[in-house]
PDB file of C-alpha atoms in Angstrom:
ATOM      1  CA  MET A   1       0.748  -7.571 -15.932  1.00  0.00           C
ATOM      2  CA  LYS A   2      -2.374  -7.577 -18.084  1.00  0.00           C
ATOM      3  CA  ILE A   3      -5.092 -10.063 -17.139  1.00  0.00           C
ATOM      4  CA  CYS A   4      -6.654 -11.391 -20.309  1.00  0.00           C
ATOM      5  CA  LYS A   5     -10.340 -12.172 -20.479  1.00  0.00           C
ATOM      6  CA  THR A   6     -11.091 -10.906 -23.959  1.00  0.00           C
ATOM      7  CA  CYS A   7     -10.694 -13.154 -26.994  1.00  0.00           C
ATOM      8  CA  GLY A   8     -10.721 -16.756 -25.763  1.00  0.00           C
ATOM      9  CA  ILE A   9      -8.494 -18.029 -28.570  1.00  0.00           C
ATOM     10  CA  CYS A  10      -6.424 -19.902 -25.999  1.00  0.00           C
ATOM     11  CA  CYS A  11      -9.595 -21.671 -24.828  1.00  0.00           C
ATOM     12  CA  GLN A  12     -10.434 -22.975 -28.304  1.00  0.00           C
ATOM     13  CA  SER A  13      -9.273 -26.519 -29.097  1.00  0.00           C
ATOM     14  CA  THR A  14      -7.099 -26.429 -25.998  1.00  0.00           C
ATOM     15  CA  GLU A  15      -4.430 -29.025 -25.342  1.00  0.00           C
ATOM     16  CA  MET A  16      -3.852 -27.864 -21.767  1.00  0.00           C
ATOM     17  CA  GLU A  17      -2.011 -30.359 -19.580  1.00  0.00           C
ATOM     18  CA  LEU A  18      -3.244 -30.738 -16.031  1.00  0.00           C
ATOM     19  CA  SER A  19      -1.324 -31.637 -12.908  1.00  0.00           C
ATOM     20  CA  ILE A  20      -2.871 -33.664 -10.108  1.00  0.00           C
ATOM     21  CA  LYS A  21      -2.933 -30.413  -8.076  1.00  0.00           C
ATOM     22  CA  ASP A  22      -4.911 -28.707 -10.876  1.00  0.00           C
ATOM     23  CA  ILE A  23      -7.401 -31.556 -10.960  1.00  0.00           C
ATOM     24  CA  ASN A  24      -7.854 -31.565  -7.186  1.00  0.00           C
ATOM     25  CA  ARG A  25      -8.230 -27.766  -7.037  1.00  0.00           C
ATOM     26  CA  ILE A  26     -10.929 -27.816  -9.725  1.00  0.00           C
ATOM     27  CA  GLU A  27     -12.787 -30.773  -8.182  1.00  0.00           C
ATOM     28  CA  GLU A  28     -12.751 -29.229  -4.700  1.00  0.00           C
ATOM     29  CA  SER A  29     -13.938 -25.825  -5.887  1.00  0.00           C
ATOM     30  CA  ASN A  30     -17.511 -24.657  -5.367  1.00  0.00           C
ATOM     31  CA  LYS A  31     -17.249 -23.230  -8.899  1.00  0.00           C
ATOM     32  CA  THR A  32     -18.025 -26.603 -10.424  1.00  0.00           C
ATOM     33  CA  LYS A  33     -19.758 -29.854  -9.627  1.00  0.00           C
ATOM     34  CA  HIS A  34     -17.599 -31.652 -12.204  1.00  0.00           C
ATOM     35  CA  THR A  35     -15.525 -34.691 -11.373  1.00  0.00           C
ATOM     36  CA  LYS A  36     -12.152 -35.446 -12.904  1.00  0.00           C
ATOM     37  CA  ASP A  37     -13.760 -37.714 -15.515  1.00  0.00           C
ATOM     38  CA  ASP A  38     -16.025 -34.852 -16.613  1.00  0.00           C
ATOM     39  CA  PHE A  39     -13.307 -32.332 -17.367  1.00  0.00           C
ATOM     40  CA  CYS A  40     -10.127 -34.228 -18.166  1.00  0.00           C
ATOM     41  CA  SER A  41      -8.865 -37.165 -20.148  1.00  0.00           C
ATOM     42  CA  PHE A  42      -5.673 -39.196 -19.846  1.00  0.00           C
ATOM     43  CA  GLU A  43      -3.701 -39.430 -23.086  1.00  0.00           C
ATOM     44  CA  ASN A  44      -0.099 -40.435 -23.759  1.00  0.00           C
ATOM     45  CA  GLY A  45       0.745 -40.286 -20.063  1.00  0.00           C
ATOM     46  CA  TYR A  46      -0.771 -36.842 -19.415  1.00  0.00           C
ATOM     47  CA  TYR A  47      -4.033 -35.501 -18.057  1.00  0.00           C
ATOM     48  CA  LEU A  48      -5.547 -33.048 -20.532  1.00  0.00           C
ATOM     49  CA  LEU A  49      -8.383 -30.580 -20.173  1.00  0.00           C
ATOM     50  CA  LYS A  50     -11.386 -31.702 -22.225  1.00  0.00           C
ATOM     51  CA  ASN A  51     -12.943 -29.713 -25.040  1.00  0.00           C
ATOM     52  CA  VAL A  52     -16.674 -29.501 -25.717  1.00  0.00           C
ATOM     53  CA  ASN A  53     -17.719 -28.112 -29.097  1.00  0.00           C
ATOM     54  CA  ASN A  54     -14.055 -27.208 -29.762  1.00  0.00           C
ATOM     55  CA  SER A  55     -13.716 -25.135 -26.577  1.00  0.00           C
ATOM     56  CA  CYS A  56     -12.429 -25.800 -23.105  1.00  0.00           C
ATOM     57  CA  ILE A  57     -15.197 -27.393 -21.074  1.00  0.00           C
ATOM     58  CA  PHE A  58     -15.065 -24.402 -18.705  1.00  0.00           C
ATOM     59  CA  TYR A  59     -15.112 -21.643 -21.325  1.00  0.00           C
ATOM     60  CA  ASP A  60     -18.393 -19.750 -21.656  1.00  0.00           C
ATOM     61  CA  LEU A  61     -18.672 -18.807 -25.338  1.00  0.00           C
ATOM     62  CA  LYS A  62     -21.458 -16.270 -24.803  1.00  0.00           C
ATOM     63  CA  LEU A  63     -19.723 -14.403 -21.987  1.00  0.00           C
ATOM     64  CA  LYS A  64     -16.256 -15.027 -23.442  1.00  0.00           C
ATOM     65  CA  GLN A  65     -14.794 -15.944 -20.084  1.00  0.00           C
ATOM     66  CA  CYS A  66     -13.587 -18.815 -17.986  1.00  0.00           C
ATOM     67  CA  GLN A  67     -16.156 -20.216 -15.587  1.00  0.00           C
ATOM     68  CA  ILE A  68     -13.437 -21.360 -13.173  1.00  0.00           C
ATOM     69  CA  TYR A  69     -10.993 -18.463 -13.559  1.00  0.00           C
ATOM     70  CA  SER A  70     -10.005 -18.326  -9.869  1.00  0.00           C
ATOM     71  CA  VAL A  71      -9.162 -22.065  -9.833  1.00  0.00           C
ATOM     72  CA  ARG A  72      -7.982 -22.437 -13.433  1.00  0.00           C
ATOM     73  CA  PRO A  73      -5.052 -24.764 -14.235  1.00  0.00           C
ATOM     74  CA  GLU A  74      -1.504 -23.543 -13.685  1.00  0.00           C
ATOM     75  CA  GLY A  75      -0.807 -23.738 -17.425  1.00  0.00           C
ATOM     76  CA  CYS A  76      -3.630 -21.255 -18.003  1.00  0.00           C
ATOM     77  CA  ARG A  77      -2.149 -18.964 -15.348  1.00  0.00           C
ATOM     78  CA  PHE A  78       1.210 -18.852 -17.146  1.00  0.00           C
ATOM     79  CA  TYR A  79      -0.316 -18.442 -20.602  1.00  0.00           C
ATOM     80  CA  PRO A  80       0.612 -17.048 -23.121  1.00  0.00           C
ATOM     81  CA  MET A  81       3.991 -18.183 -21.835  1.00  0.00           C
ATOM     82  CA  ILE A  82       4.560 -21.800 -22.772  1.00  0.00           C
ATOM     83  CA  TYR A  83       7.485 -24.114 -22.215  1.00  0.00           C
ATOM     84  CA  ASN A  84       9.073 -25.612 -25.306  1.00  0.00           C
ATOM     85  CA  ILE A  85      10.377 -28.921 -23.974  1.00  0.00           C
ATOM     86  CA  ASP A  86      12.308 -29.759 -27.150  1.00  0.00           C
ATOM     87  CA  GLN A  87      14.255 -26.494 -27.015  1.00  0.00           C
ATOM     88  CA  ASP A  88      14.271 -26.246 -23.198  1.00  0.00           C
ATOM     89  CA  LYS A  89      13.043 -22.656 -23.234  1.00  0.00           C
ATOM     90  CA  CYS A  90      10.056 -20.492 -22.507  1.00  0.00           C
ATOM     91  CA  GLU A  91       8.334 -18.621 -25.300  1.00  0.00           C
ATOM     92  CA  LEU A  92       5.146 -16.722 -25.951  1.00  0.00           C
ATOM     93  CA  ASP A  93       2.544 -18.744 -27.836  1.00  0.00           C
ATOM     94  CA  SER A  94       2.172 -17.445 -31.382  1.00  0.00           C
ATOM     95  CA  ASP A  95      -1.545 -18.368 -31.289  1.00  0.00           C
ATOM     96  CA  CYS A  96      -2.206 -15.550 -28.804  1.00  0.00           C
ATOM     97  CA  PRO A  97      -2.852 -12.282 -30.667  1.00  0.00           C
ATOM     98  CA  TYR A  98      -2.056 -10.285 -27.505  1.00  0.00           C
ATOM     99  CA  ARG A  99       1.108 -12.163 -26.521  1.00  0.00           C
ATOM    100  CA  ASN A 100       3.260  -9.034 -26.751  1.00  0.00           C
ATOM    101  CA  GLN A 101       1.186  -7.373 -24.019  1.00  0.00           C
ATOM    102  CA  PHE A 102       2.352  -9.975 -21.483  1.00  0.00           C
ATOM    103  CA  TYR A 103       5.716 -10.355 -19.780  1.00  0.00           C
ATOM    104  CA  GLN A 104       7.073  -7.195 -21.418  1.00  0.00           C
ATOM    105  CA  HIS A 105       9.877  -6.698 -18.927  1.00  0.00           C
ATOM    106  CA  PRO A 106      12.792  -9.135 -19.218  1.00  0.00           C
ATOM    107  CA  PRO A 107      13.158  -9.647 -15.431  1.00  0.00           C
ATOM    108  CA  VAL A 108       9.458 -10.551 -15.157  1.00  0.00           C
ATOM    109  CA  PHE A 109       9.735 -12.914 -18.139  1.00  0.00           C
ATOM    110  CA  LYS A 110      12.801 -14.560 -16.606  1.00  0.00           C
ATOM    111  CA  THR A 111      11.136 -14.997 -13.195  1.00  0.00           C
ATOM    112  CA  LYS A 112       7.936 -16.429 -14.680  1.00  0.00           C
ATOM    113  CA  CYS A 113       9.916 -18.696 -16.999  1.00  0.00           C
ATOM    114  CA  LYS A 114      11.838 -20.081 -14.042  1.00  0.00           C
ATOM    115  CA  ALA A 115       8.525 -20.767 -12.253  1.00  0.00           C
ATOM    116  CA  LEU A 116       7.022 -22.371 -15.378  1.00  0.00           C
ATOM    117  CA  ARG A 117      10.083 -24.579 -15.924  1.00  0.00           C
ATOM    118  CA  LYS A 118       9.936 -25.674 -12.273  1.00  0.00           C
ATOM    119  CA  TRP A 119       6.196 -26.435 -12.563  1.00  0.00           C
ATOM    120  CA  VAL A 120       6.647 -28.432 -15.780  1.00  0.00           C
ATOM    121  CA  ASN A 121       9.527 -30.436 -14.307  1.00  0.00           C
ATOM    122  CA  ALA A 122       7.644 -31.160 -11.089  1.00  0.00           C
ATOM    123  CA  ASN A 123       4.262 -31.949 -12.617  1.00  0.00           C
ATOM    124  CA  LEU A 124       4.447 -32.938 -16.254  1.00  0.00           C
ATOM    125  CA  LEU A 125       7.741 -34.407 -17.334  1.00  0.00           C
ATOM    126  CA  LYS A 126       8.033 -38.167 -17.305  1.00  0.00           C
ATOM    127  CA  ASP A 127      11.117 -39.874 -15.970  1.00  0.00           C
TER     128      ASP A 127
END
């Protein structure tokens, strides 16, 4: 699978949801001295990654890369696959210009979708 570090479109005006595990992993990393309040907000029952100047707080605009790539949120790891809760299905985000370079093989897509659905159900969906 291709590892994307090129355009950063997904890091612009992000609405990335964070799980408690994501928050703890980022806080405990030596990659950042940020606390939860520095990098996430709580809105409508979800923790969200903050934006600074219309970019993810951890995105380096000059280098065009994530400053916390090795500890990035799970949602970022699945991207450009996203889970459409309303339709109960996985899809590739139309905002990503390279989406067709990811998950090209149906068995890989199916396996990753199953993992994404499990992660969403365990970490993001409200009862």
